[in-house]
Amino acid sequence: MKRISIFLFFALTLVGMHHAHAQGLRVGDRAWYTVRGGLFAGVNQSFHNGDVPLIPAADNVFYADGNSTNFIFGVHGEKAVTRHLVLGLRITFDQMSGDMDGQFKDPFRIADPTDPRIVYDLVRDQTVEYTLQYLSVGAYGKLYPLGGPGLFLSGGFHVATLIKDDFSHSATIIEPEWAMGASAMSLTGEIEDVNGMRYAASAGLGYDFYFRYGFLSPQVMYEFGLSEVIDASYADSWKIDNVRFVVDLTFPIP
């Protein structure tokens, strides 16, 4: 629901901007059809779905899901084919880190320190922080229903290589009461069986603002993760989807 609300809000905003902006003030053919390049940056809300392990190892028994906010940036280049179609390439430094937590009952029980015959369920508050960074190369297209520049729909396909992966896990006892607050030794390190490549598809909505030296184009995109984070049976459904708000700054290339 949160992701749908983001899209609806942005779509309504762009429709209002379309009527408010002087769309009749058209950019000349030379400025529109020249090859363009530039920079972009934005905010990335990552949603970790599926079997996300609390400890990235085959003996893990606890799973959760979660989300986190990250920042992304990169460079892009594009070329208008017609007034209604633009094709481009994008290189992105992608951060898709995430935090997962929850209260879990361990598969074993703990004995009372004063009477070993009395045993209790052991419940711990567990947290894992995953750091995942990728370098992504993507091809995209922008469709302008009313002619460009202005309101556009975007779609693309992205291939990424992993450049950093690690995790940090901590656990604190919350039951039984007499052991509350005791912490296990923190676990840190690289992620076992991590998939070195990632594939994704995206769809988005944006708007071009033309100024003297180029275009300023805010857009929101939903990226669908097509590959698993870990290539192992104990976490074979862990994927990452992203909602992204980015701003492109594009200039003509002489």
PDB file of C-alpha atoms in Angstrom:
ATOM      1  CA  MET A   1       0.000   0.000   0.000  1.00  0.00           C
ATOM      2  CA  LYS A   2       2.871   2.382   0.807  1.00  0.00           C
ATOM      3  CA  ARG A   3       4.401   1.813  -2.627  1.00  0.00           C
ATOM      4  CA  ILE A   4       1.055   2.329  -4.418  1.00  0.00           C
ATOM      5  CA  SER A   5       0.446   5.574  -2.513  1.00  0.00           C
ATOM      6  CA  ILE A   6       3.847   6.907  -3.566  1.00  0.00           C
ATOM      7  CA  PHE A   7       3.050   6.280  -7.218  1.00  0.00           C
ATOM      8  CA  LEU A   8      -0.444   7.785  -7.037  1.00  0.00           C
ATOM      9  CA  PHE A   9       0.825  10.915  -5.304  1.00  0.00           C
ATOM     10  CA  PHE A  10       3.586  11.425  -7.827  1.00  0.00           C
ATOM     11  CA  ALA A  11       1.272  10.746 -10.794  1.00  0.00           C
ATOM     12  CA  LEU A  12      -1.260  13.340  -9.625  1.00  0.00           C
ATOM     13  CA  THR A  13       1.527  15.837  -9.002  1.00  0.00           C
ATOM     14  CA  LEU A  14       2.908  15.403 -12.500  1.00  0.00           C
ATOM     15  CA  VAL A  15      -0.511  15.750 -14.128  1.00  0.00           C
ATOM     16  CA  GLY A  16      -0.990  19.024 -12.276  1.00  0.00           C
ATOM     17  CA  MET A  17       2.471  20.180 -13.289  1.00  0.00           C
ATOM     18  CA  HIS A  18       1.696  19.361 -16.901  1.00  0.00           C
ATOM     19  CA  HIS A  19      -1.238  21.769 -16.990  1.00  0.00           C
ATOM     20  CA  ALA A  20       0.572  24.429 -14.969  1.00  0.00           C
ATOM     21  CA  HIS A  21       3.727  24.374 -17.068  1.00  0.00           C
ATOM     22  CA  ALA A  22       3.746  26.236 -20.394  1.00  0.00           C
ATOM     23  CA  GLN A  23       3.681  23.097 -22.486  1.00  0.00           C
ATOM     24  CA  GLY A  24       3.010  25.159 -25.568  1.00  0.00           C
ATOM     25  CA  LEU A  25       6.541  26.563 -25.338  1.00  0.00           C
ATOM     26  CA  ARG A  26       8.240  23.906 -27.442  1.00  0.00           C
ATOM     27  CA  VAL A  27      11.916  23.123 -27.586  1.00  0.00           C
ATOM     28  CA  GLY A  28      13.417  23.430 -31.044  1.00  0.00           C
ATOM     29  CA  ASP A  29      14.358  20.352 -33.039  1.00  0.00           C
ATOM     30  CA  ARG A  30      18.094  20.995 -32.668  1.00  0.00           C
ATOM     31  CA  ALA A  31      17.924  21.035 -28.866  1.00  0.00           C
ATOM     32  CA  TRP A  32      15.566  18.055 -28.754  1.00  0.00           C
ATOM     33  CA  TYR A  33      17.263  15.682 -31.200  1.00  0.00           C
ATOM     34  CA  THR A  34      20.889  16.226 -30.204  1.00  0.00           C
ATOM     35  CA  VAL A  35      22.666  13.558 -28.145  1.00  0.00           C
ATOM     36  CA  ARG A  36      22.397  14.435 -24.463  1.00  0.00           C
ATOM     37  CA  GLY A  37      24.251  13.359 -21.337  1.00  0.00           C
ATOM     38  CA  GLY A  38      24.372  14.248 -17.687  1.00  0.00           C
ATOM     39  CA  LEU A  39      24.190  13.305 -14.039  1.00  0.00           C
ATOM     40  CA  PHE A  40      21.459  12.057 -11.758  1.00  0.00           C
ATOM     41  CA  ALA A  41      20.963  11.418  -8.057  1.00  0.00           C
ATOM     42  CA  GLY A  42      18.111  10.303  -5.880  1.00  0.00           C
ATOM     43  CA  VAL A  43      16.621   8.443  -2.957  1.00  0.00           C
ATOM     44  CA  ASN A  44      16.097   4.689  -3.115  1.00  0.00           C
ATOM     45  CA  GLN A  45      13.609   2.886  -0.854  1.00  0.00           C
ATOM     46  CA  SER A  46      14.644  -0.780  -0.870  1.00  0.00           C
ATOM     47  CA  PHE A  47      12.144  -3.522   0.007  1.00  0.00           C
ATOM     48  CA  HIS A  48      13.711  -6.865   0.964  1.00  0.00           C
ATOM     49  CA  ASN A  49      11.148  -9.602   0.288  1.00  0.00           C
ATOM     50  CA  GLY A  50      10.996 -13.370   0.580  1.00  0.00           C
ATOM     51  CA  ASP A  51      13.163 -15.539   2.793  1.00  0.00           C
ATOM     52  CA  VAL A  52      15.615 -12.959   4.143  1.00  0.00           C
ATOM     53  CA  PRO A  53      17.859 -14.840   6.614  1.00  0.00           C
ATOM     54  CA  LEU A  54      18.671 -13.304   9.985  1.00  0.00           C
ATOM     55  CA  ILE A  55      22.089 -14.946   9.631  1.00  0.00           C
ATOM     56  CA  PRO A  56      23.349 -15.543   6.063  1.00  0.00           C
ATOM     57  CA  ALA A  57      24.399 -19.152   6.574  1.00  0.00           C
ATOM     58  CA  ALA A  58      22.967 -22.584   5.836  1.00  0.00           C
ATOM     59  CA  ASP A  59      22.245 -23.256   9.536  1.00  0.00           C
ATOM     60  CA  ASN A  60      20.037 -20.146   9.817  1.00  0.00           C
ATOM     61  CA  VAL A  61      16.505 -20.863  11.105  1.00  0.00           C
ATOM     62  CA  PHE A  62      14.954 -17.369  11.269  1.00  0.00           C
ATOM     63  CA  TYR A  63      13.649 -15.203   8.455  1.00  0.00           C
ATOM     64  CA  ALA A  64      12.173 -11.710   8.196  1.00  0.00           C
ATOM     65  CA  ASP A  65      11.640  -8.921   5.697  1.00  0.00           C
ATOM     66  CA  GLY A  66      12.249  -5.202   5.904  1.00  0.00           C
ATOM     67  CA  ASN A  67      13.118  -2.020   4.067  1.00  0.00           C
ATOM     68  CA  SER A  68      15.604   0.801   4.220  1.00  0.00           C
ATOM     69  CA  THR A  69      16.301   4.167   2.583  1.00  0.00           C
ATOM     70  CA  ASN A  70      19.471   4.551   0.516  1.00  0.00           C
ATOM     71  CA  PHE A  71      20.996   7.065  -1.881  1.00  0.00           C
ATOM     72  CA  ILE A  72      21.926   6.436  -5.512  1.00  0.00           C
ATOM     73  CA  PHE A  73      23.729   8.445  -8.182  1.00  0.00           C
ATOM     74  CA  GLY A  74      25.271   8.041 -11.603  1.00  0.00           C
ATOM     75  CA  VAL A  75      25.600   9.212 -15.195  1.00  0.00           C
ATOM     76  CA  HIS A  76      23.381   8.768 -18.224  1.00  0.00           C
ATOM     77  CA  GLY A  77      23.182   9.506 -21.934  1.00  0.00           C
ATOM     78  CA  GLU A  78      20.187   9.577 -24.264  1.00  0.00           C
ATOM     79  CA  LYS A  79      19.007  10.377 -27.778  1.00  0.00           C
ATOM     80  CA  ALA A  80      15.558  11.373 -29.002  1.00  0.00           C
ATOM     81  CA  VAL A  81      14.328   9.148 -31.842  1.00  0.00           C
ATOM     82  CA  THR A  82      11.099  11.090 -32.343  1.00  0.00           C
ATOM     83  CA  ARG A  83       9.154  13.670 -30.365  1.00  0.00           C
ATOM     84  CA  HIS A  84       7.506  10.719 -28.614  1.00  0.00           C
ATOM     85  CA  LEU A  85      10.442   8.367 -27.980  1.00  0.00           C
ATOM     86  CA  VAL A  86      13.839   8.735 -26.284  1.00  0.00           C
ATOM     87  CA  LEU A  87      16.352   5.901 -25.798  1.00  0.00           C
ATOM     88  CA  GLY A  88      19.206   5.965 -23.325  1.00  0.00           C
ATOM     89  CA  LEU A  89      21.815   4.245 -21.156  1.00  0.00           C
ATOM     90  CA  ARG A  90      22.345   4.691 -17.427  1.00  0.00           C
ATOM     91  CA  ILE A  91      25.273   3.750 -15.137  1.00  0.00           C
ATOM     92  CA  THR A  92      24.282   3.726 -11.472  1.00  0.00           C
ATOM     93  CA  PHE A  93      25.993   3.313  -8.132  1.00  0.00           C
ATOM     94  CA  ASP A  94      23.229   1.348  -6.407  1.00  0.00           C
ATOM     95  CA  GLN A  95      22.836   0.979  -2.658  1.00  0.00           C
ATOM     96  CA  MET A  96      20.264  -1.591  -1.540  1.00  0.00           C
ATOM     97  CA  SER A  97      21.202  -2.061   2.093  1.00  0.00           C
ATOM     98  CA  GLY A  98      18.499  -3.125   4.522  1.00  0.00           C
ATOM     99  CA  ASP A  99      17.686  -3.781   8.174  1.00  0.00           C
ATOM    100  CA  MET A 100      15.695  -6.813   9.295  1.00  0.00           C
ATOM    101  CA  ASP A 101      14.585  -7.474  12.859  1.00  0.00           C
ATOM    102  CA  GLY A 102      12.082  -9.380  14.948  1.00  0.00           C
ATOM    103  CA  GLN A 103      11.473 -11.383  18.103  1.00  0.00           C
ATOM    104  CA  PHE A 104      12.136 -15.099  17.670  1.00  0.00           C
ATOM    105  CA  LYS A 105      11.922 -18.175  19.891  1.00  0.00           C
ATOM    106  CA  ASP A 106      15.053 -20.287  19.724  1.00  0.00           C
ATOM    107  CA  PRO A 107      14.694 -24.013  18.909  1.00  0.00           C
ATOM    108  CA  PHE A 108      16.317 -24.898  22.247  1.00  0.00           C
ATOM    109  CA  ARG A 109      15.373 -24.024  25.838  1.00  0.00           C
ATOM    110  CA  ILE A 110      17.387 -22.567  28.715  1.00  0.00           C
ATOM    111  CA  ALA A 111      17.678 -23.945  32.266  1.00  0.00           C
ATOM    112  CA  ASP A 112      16.992 -21.924  35.406  1.00  0.00           C
ATOM    113  CA  PRO A 113      20.367 -21.083  37.006  1.00  0.00           C
ATOM    114  CA  THR A 114      19.022 -21.939  40.471  1.00  0.00           C
ATOM    115  CA  ASP A 115      17.260 -25.171  39.498  1.00  0.00           C
ATOM    116  CA  PRO A 116      18.410 -26.976  36.318  1.00  0.00           C
ATOM    117  CA  ARG A 117      15.206 -29.034  36.329  1.00  0.00           C
ATOM    118  CA  ILE A 118      13.247 -25.915  35.343  1.00  0.00           C
ATOM    119  CA  VAL A 119      13.629 -24.891  31.714  1.00  0.00           C
ATOM    120  CA  TYR A 120      12.308 -21.878  29.835  1.00  0.00           C
ATOM    121  CA  ASP A 121      11.700 -20.905  26.241  1.00  0.00           C
ATOM    122  CA  LEU A 122      14.421 -18.584  25.004  1.00  0.00           C
ATOM    123  CA  VAL A 123      13.139 -15.560  23.063  1.00  0.00           C
ATOM    124  CA  ARG A 124      15.590 -13.097  21.569  1.00  0.00           C
ATOM    125  CA  ASP A 125      15.240  -9.767  19.800  1.00  0.00           C
ATOM    126  CA  GLN A 126      17.386 -10.229  16.693  1.00  0.00           C
ATOM    127  CA  THR A 127      18.594  -7.616  14.209  1.00  0.00           C
ATOM    128  CA  VAL A 128      20.661  -7.917  11.055  1.00  0.00           C
ATOM    129  CA  GLU A 129      22.002  -5.079   8.931  1.00  0.00           C
ATOM    130  CA  TYR A 130      22.890  -5.944   5.353  1.00  0.00           C
ATOM    131  CA  THR A 131      25.159  -3.749   3.239  1.00  0.00           C
ATOM    132  CA  LEU A 132      24.670  -4.370  -0.472  1.00  0.00           C
ATOM    133  CA  GLN A 133      26.210  -2.127  -3.119  1.00  0.00           C
ATOM    134  CA  TYR A 134      26.110  -2.659  -6.873  1.00  0.00           C
ATOM    135  CA  LEU A 135      27.376  -1.011 -10.045  1.00  0.00           C
ATOM    136  CA  SER A 136      24.505  -1.141 -12.511  1.00  0.00           C
ATOM    137  CA  VAL A 137      24.308  -0.625 -16.278  1.00  0.00           C
ATOM    138  CA  GLY A 138      20.843  -0.164 -17.726  1.00  0.00           C
ATOM    139  CA  ALA A 139      19.106   0.577 -21.011  1.00  0.00           C
ATOM    140  CA  TYR A 140      15.893   2.575 -20.898  1.00  0.00           C
ATOM    141  CA  GLY A 141      13.250   4.156 -23.055  1.00  0.00           C
ATOM    142  CA  LYS A 142      11.014   7.157 -22.422  1.00  0.00           C
ATOM    143  CA  LEU A 143       7.619   7.487 -24.087  1.00  0.00           C
ATOM    144  CA  TYR A 144       6.053  10.967 -24.376  1.00  0.00           C
ATOM    145  CA  PRO A 145       2.285  10.593 -24.950  1.00  0.00           C
ATOM    146  CA  LEU A 146       1.880  14.316 -25.736  1.00  0.00           C
ATOM    147  CA  GLY A 147       5.255  14.844 -27.376  1.00  0.00           C
ATOM    148  CA  GLY A 148       8.483  15.844 -25.715  1.00  0.00           C
ATOM    149  CA  PRO A 149       9.680  17.501 -23.654  1.00  0.00           C
ATOM    150  CA  GLY A 150       7.132  17.091 -20.896  1.00  0.00           C
ATOM    151  CA  LEU A 151       5.312  14.208 -19.286  1.00  0.00           C
ATOM    152  CA  PHE A 152       6.853  10.789 -19.987  1.00  0.00           C
ATOM    153  CA  LEU A 153       6.577   7.114 -19.106  1.00  0.00           C
ATOM    154  CA  SER A 154       9.803   5.170 -18.729  1.00  0.00           C
ATOM    155  CA  GLY A 155      10.849   1.539 -18.766  1.00  0.00           C
ATOM    156  CA  GLY A 156      14.166  -0.250 -18.678  1.00  0.00           C
ATOM    157  CA  PHE A 157      16.282  -3.310 -17.965  1.00  0.00           C
ATOM    158  CA  HIS A 158      19.336  -3.278 -15.693  1.00  0.00           C
ATOM    159  CA  VAL A 159      22.307  -5.571 -15.090  1.00  0.00           C
ATOM    160  CA  ALA A 160      24.417  -5.013 -11.971  1.00  0.00           C
ATOM    161  CA  THR A 161      27.611  -6.429 -10.535  1.00  0.00           C
ATOM    162  CA  LEU A 162      28.125  -6.657  -6.778  1.00  0.00           C
ATOM    163  CA  ILE A 163      30.902  -4.436  -5.408  1.00  0.00           C
ATOM    164  CA  LYS A 164      30.320  -4.750  -1.640  1.00  0.00           C
ATOM    165  CA  ASP A 165      28.468  -7.174   0.623  1.00  0.00           C
ATOM    166  CA  ASP A 166      28.578  -7.639   4.379  1.00  0.00           C
ATOM    167  CA  PHE A 167      26.307  -8.100   7.372  1.00  0.00           C
ATOM    168  CA  SER A 168      26.157  -7.379  11.096  1.00  0.00           C
ATOM    169  CA  HIS A 169      23.934  -9.479  13.381  1.00  0.00           C
ATOM    170  CA  SER A 170      23.056  -8.909  17.034  1.00  0.00           C
ATOM    171  CA  ALA A 171      20.681 -10.663  19.442  1.00  0.00           C
ATOM    172  CA  THR A 172      19.376  -9.685  22.891  1.00  0.00           C
ATOM    173  CA  ILE A 173      17.381 -11.959  25.216  1.00  0.00           C
ATOM    174  CA  ILE A 174      13.896 -10.718  26.143  1.00  0.00           C
ATOM    175  CA  GLU A 175      12.576 -13.966  27.705  1.00  0.00           C
ATOM    176  CA  PRO A 176      12.899 -15.452  30.283  1.00  0.00           C
ATOM    177  CA  GLU A 177      12.710 -12.363  32.441  1.00  0.00           C
ATOM    178  CA  TRP A 178      15.678 -13.285  34.638  1.00  0.00           C
ATOM    179  CA  ALA A 179      17.947 -13.350  31.555  1.00  0.00           C
ATOM    180  CA  MET A 180      16.509 -10.228  29.919  1.00  0.00           C
ATOM    181  CA  GLY A 181      19.117  -7.918  28.390  1.00  0.00           C
ATOM    182  CA  ALA A 182      21.849 -10.498  27.939  1.00  0.00           C
ATOM    183  CA  SER A 183      23.411 -10.228  24.489  1.00  0.00           C
ATOM    184  CA  ALA A 184      25.013 -12.800  22.261  1.00  0.00           C
ATOM    185  CA  MET A 185      28.313 -12.077  20.562  1.00  0.00           C
ATOM    186  CA  SER A 186      27.769  -9.966  17.446  1.00  0.00           C
ATOM    187  CA  LEU A 187      28.372 -11.661  14.115  1.00  0.00           C
ATOM    188  CA  THR A 188      29.874  -9.735  11.201  1.00  0.00           C
ATOM    189  CA  GLY A 189      31.410 -10.592   7.876  1.00  0.00           C
ATOM    190  CA  GLU A 190      30.754 -11.120   4.211  1.00  0.00           C
ATOM    191  CA  ILE A 191      27.543 -12.759   3.013  1.00  0.00           C
ATOM    192  CA  GLU A 192      27.896 -16.445   2.166  1.00  0.00           C
ATOM    193  CA  ASP A 193      26.745 -17.634  -1.278  1.00  0.00           C
ATOM    194  CA  VAL A 194      25.939 -14.083  -2.390  1.00  0.00           C
ATOM    195  CA  ASN A 195      24.956 -13.727  -6.040  1.00  0.00           C
ATOM    196  CA  GLY A 196      27.544 -11.606  -7.839  1.00  0.00           C
ATOM    197  CA  MET A 197      25.112 -10.462 -10.542  1.00  0.00           C
ATOM    198  CA  ARG A 198      21.698  -8.821 -10.279  1.00  0.00           C
ATOM    199  CA  TYR A 199      19.007  -8.342 -12.932  1.00  0.00           C
ATOM    200  CA  ALA A 200      16.072  -5.971 -12.704  1.00  0.00           C
ATOM    201  CA  ALA A 201      13.359  -4.275 -14.763  1.00  0.00           C
ATOM    202  CA  SER A 202      11.880  -0.854 -14.073  1.00  0.00           C
ATOM    203  CA  ALA A 203       8.859   1.277 -14.912  1.00  0.00           C
ATOM    204  CA  GLY A 204       8.412   4.938 -14.089  1.00  0.00           C
ATOM    205  CA  LEU A 205       6.805   8.303 -14.598  1.00  0.00           C
ATOM    206  CA  GLY A 206       8.500  11.676 -14.943  1.00  0.00           C
ATOM    207  CA  TYR A 207       8.520  15.168 -16.385  1.00  0.00           C
ATOM    208  CA  ASP A 208      11.064  17.232 -18.318  1.00  0.00           C
ATOM    209  CA  PHE A 209      11.605  20.875 -17.434  1.00  0.00           C
ATOM    210  CA  TYR A 210      13.497  22.661 -20.185  1.00  0.00           C
ATOM    211  CA  PHE A 211      15.862  25.490 -19.353  1.00  0.00           C
ATOM    212  CA  ARG A 212      18.446  27.368 -21.358  1.00  0.00           C
ATOM    213  CA  TYR A 213      21.212  24.794 -20.976  1.00  0.00           C
ATOM    214  CA  GLY A 214      19.326  21.503 -20.918  1.00  0.00           C
ATOM    215  CA  PHE A 215      16.664  19.542 -19.051  1.00  0.00           C
ATOM    216  CA  LEU A 216      15.822  18.962 -15.390  1.00  0.00           C
ATOM    217  CA  SER A 217      13.780  15.759 -15.128  1.00  0.00           C
ATOM    218  CA  PRO A 218      12.363  14.467 -11.824  1.00  0.00           C
ATOM    219  CA  GLN A 219      10.890  10.986 -11.988  1.00  0.00           C
ATOM    220  CA  VAL A 220       9.729   8.137  -9.799  1.00  0.00           C
ATOM    221  CA  MET A 221      10.501   4.535 -10.735  1.00  0.00           C
ATOM    222  CA  TYR A 222       9.572   1.109  -9.457  1.00  0.00           C
ATOM    223  CA  GLU A 223      12.320  -1.449  -9.972  1.00  0.00           C
ATOM    224  CA  PHE A 224      11.436  -5.151  -9.943  1.00  0.00           C
ATOM    225  CA  GLY A 225      14.224  -7.434  -8.750  1.00  0.00           C
ATOM    226  CA  LEU A 226      14.441 -10.452 -11.076  1.00  0.00           C
ATOM    227  CA  SER A 227      17.276 -12.361  -9.391  1.00  0.00           C
ATOM    228  CA  GLU A 228      17.892 -13.643  -5.880  1.00  0.00           C
ATOM    229  CA  VAL A 229      20.378 -11.991  -3.540  1.00  0.00           C
ATOM    230  CA  ILE A 230      21.766 -15.339  -2.341  1.00  0.00           C
ATOM    231  CA  ASP A 231      22.330 -18.292  -4.636  1.00  0.00           C
ATOM    232  CA  ALA A 232      21.520 -20.991  -2.076  1.00  0.00           C
ATOM    233  CA  SER A 233      18.499 -23.097  -1.157  1.00  0.00           C
ATOM    234  CA  TYR A 234      18.160 -21.651   2.356  1.00  0.00           C
ATOM    235  CA  ALA A 235      17.345 -18.188   0.945  1.00  0.00           C
ATOM    236  CA  ASP A 236      16.262 -18.854  -2.629  1.00  0.00           C
ATOM    237  CA  SER A 237      13.375 -16.353  -2.621  1.00  0.00           C
ATOM    238  CA  TRP A 238      15.184 -13.279  -1.239  1.00  0.00           C
ATOM    239  CA  LYS A 239      14.758 -10.483  -3.770  1.00  0.00           C
ATOM    240  CA  ILE A 240      14.949  -6.701  -3.562  1.00  0.00           C
ATOM    241  CA  ASP A 241      12.425  -4.308  -5.106  1.00  0.00           C
ATOM    242  CA  ASN A 242      13.061  -0.568  -5.115  1.00  0.00           C
ATOM    243  CA  VAL A 243      11.007   2.614  -5.274  1.00  0.00           C
ATOM    244  CA  ARG A 244      13.202   5.434  -6.532  1.00  0.00           C
ATOM    245  CA  PHE A 245      12.827   9.185  -6.759  1.00  0.00           C
ATOM    246  CA  VAL A 246      15.595  10.582  -8.940  1.00  0.00           C
ATOM    247  CA  VAL A 247      16.366  13.876 -10.634  1.00  0.00           C
ATOM    248  CA  ASP A 248      18.195  13.855 -13.977  1.00  0.00           C
ATOM    249  CA  LEU A 249      20.215  16.866 -15.106  1.00  0.00           C
ATOM    250  CA  THR A 250      20.829  16.529 -18.846  1.00  0.00           C
ATOM    251  CA  PHE A 251      22.852  18.687 -21.247  1.00  0.00           C
ATOM    252  CA  PRO A 252      23.445  18.518 -25.002  1.00  0.00           C
ATOM    253  CA  ILE A 253      26.753  16.901 -25.993  1.00  0.00           C
ATOM    254  CA  PRO A 254      28.535  18.992 -28.651  1.00  0.00           C
TER     255      PRO A 254
END
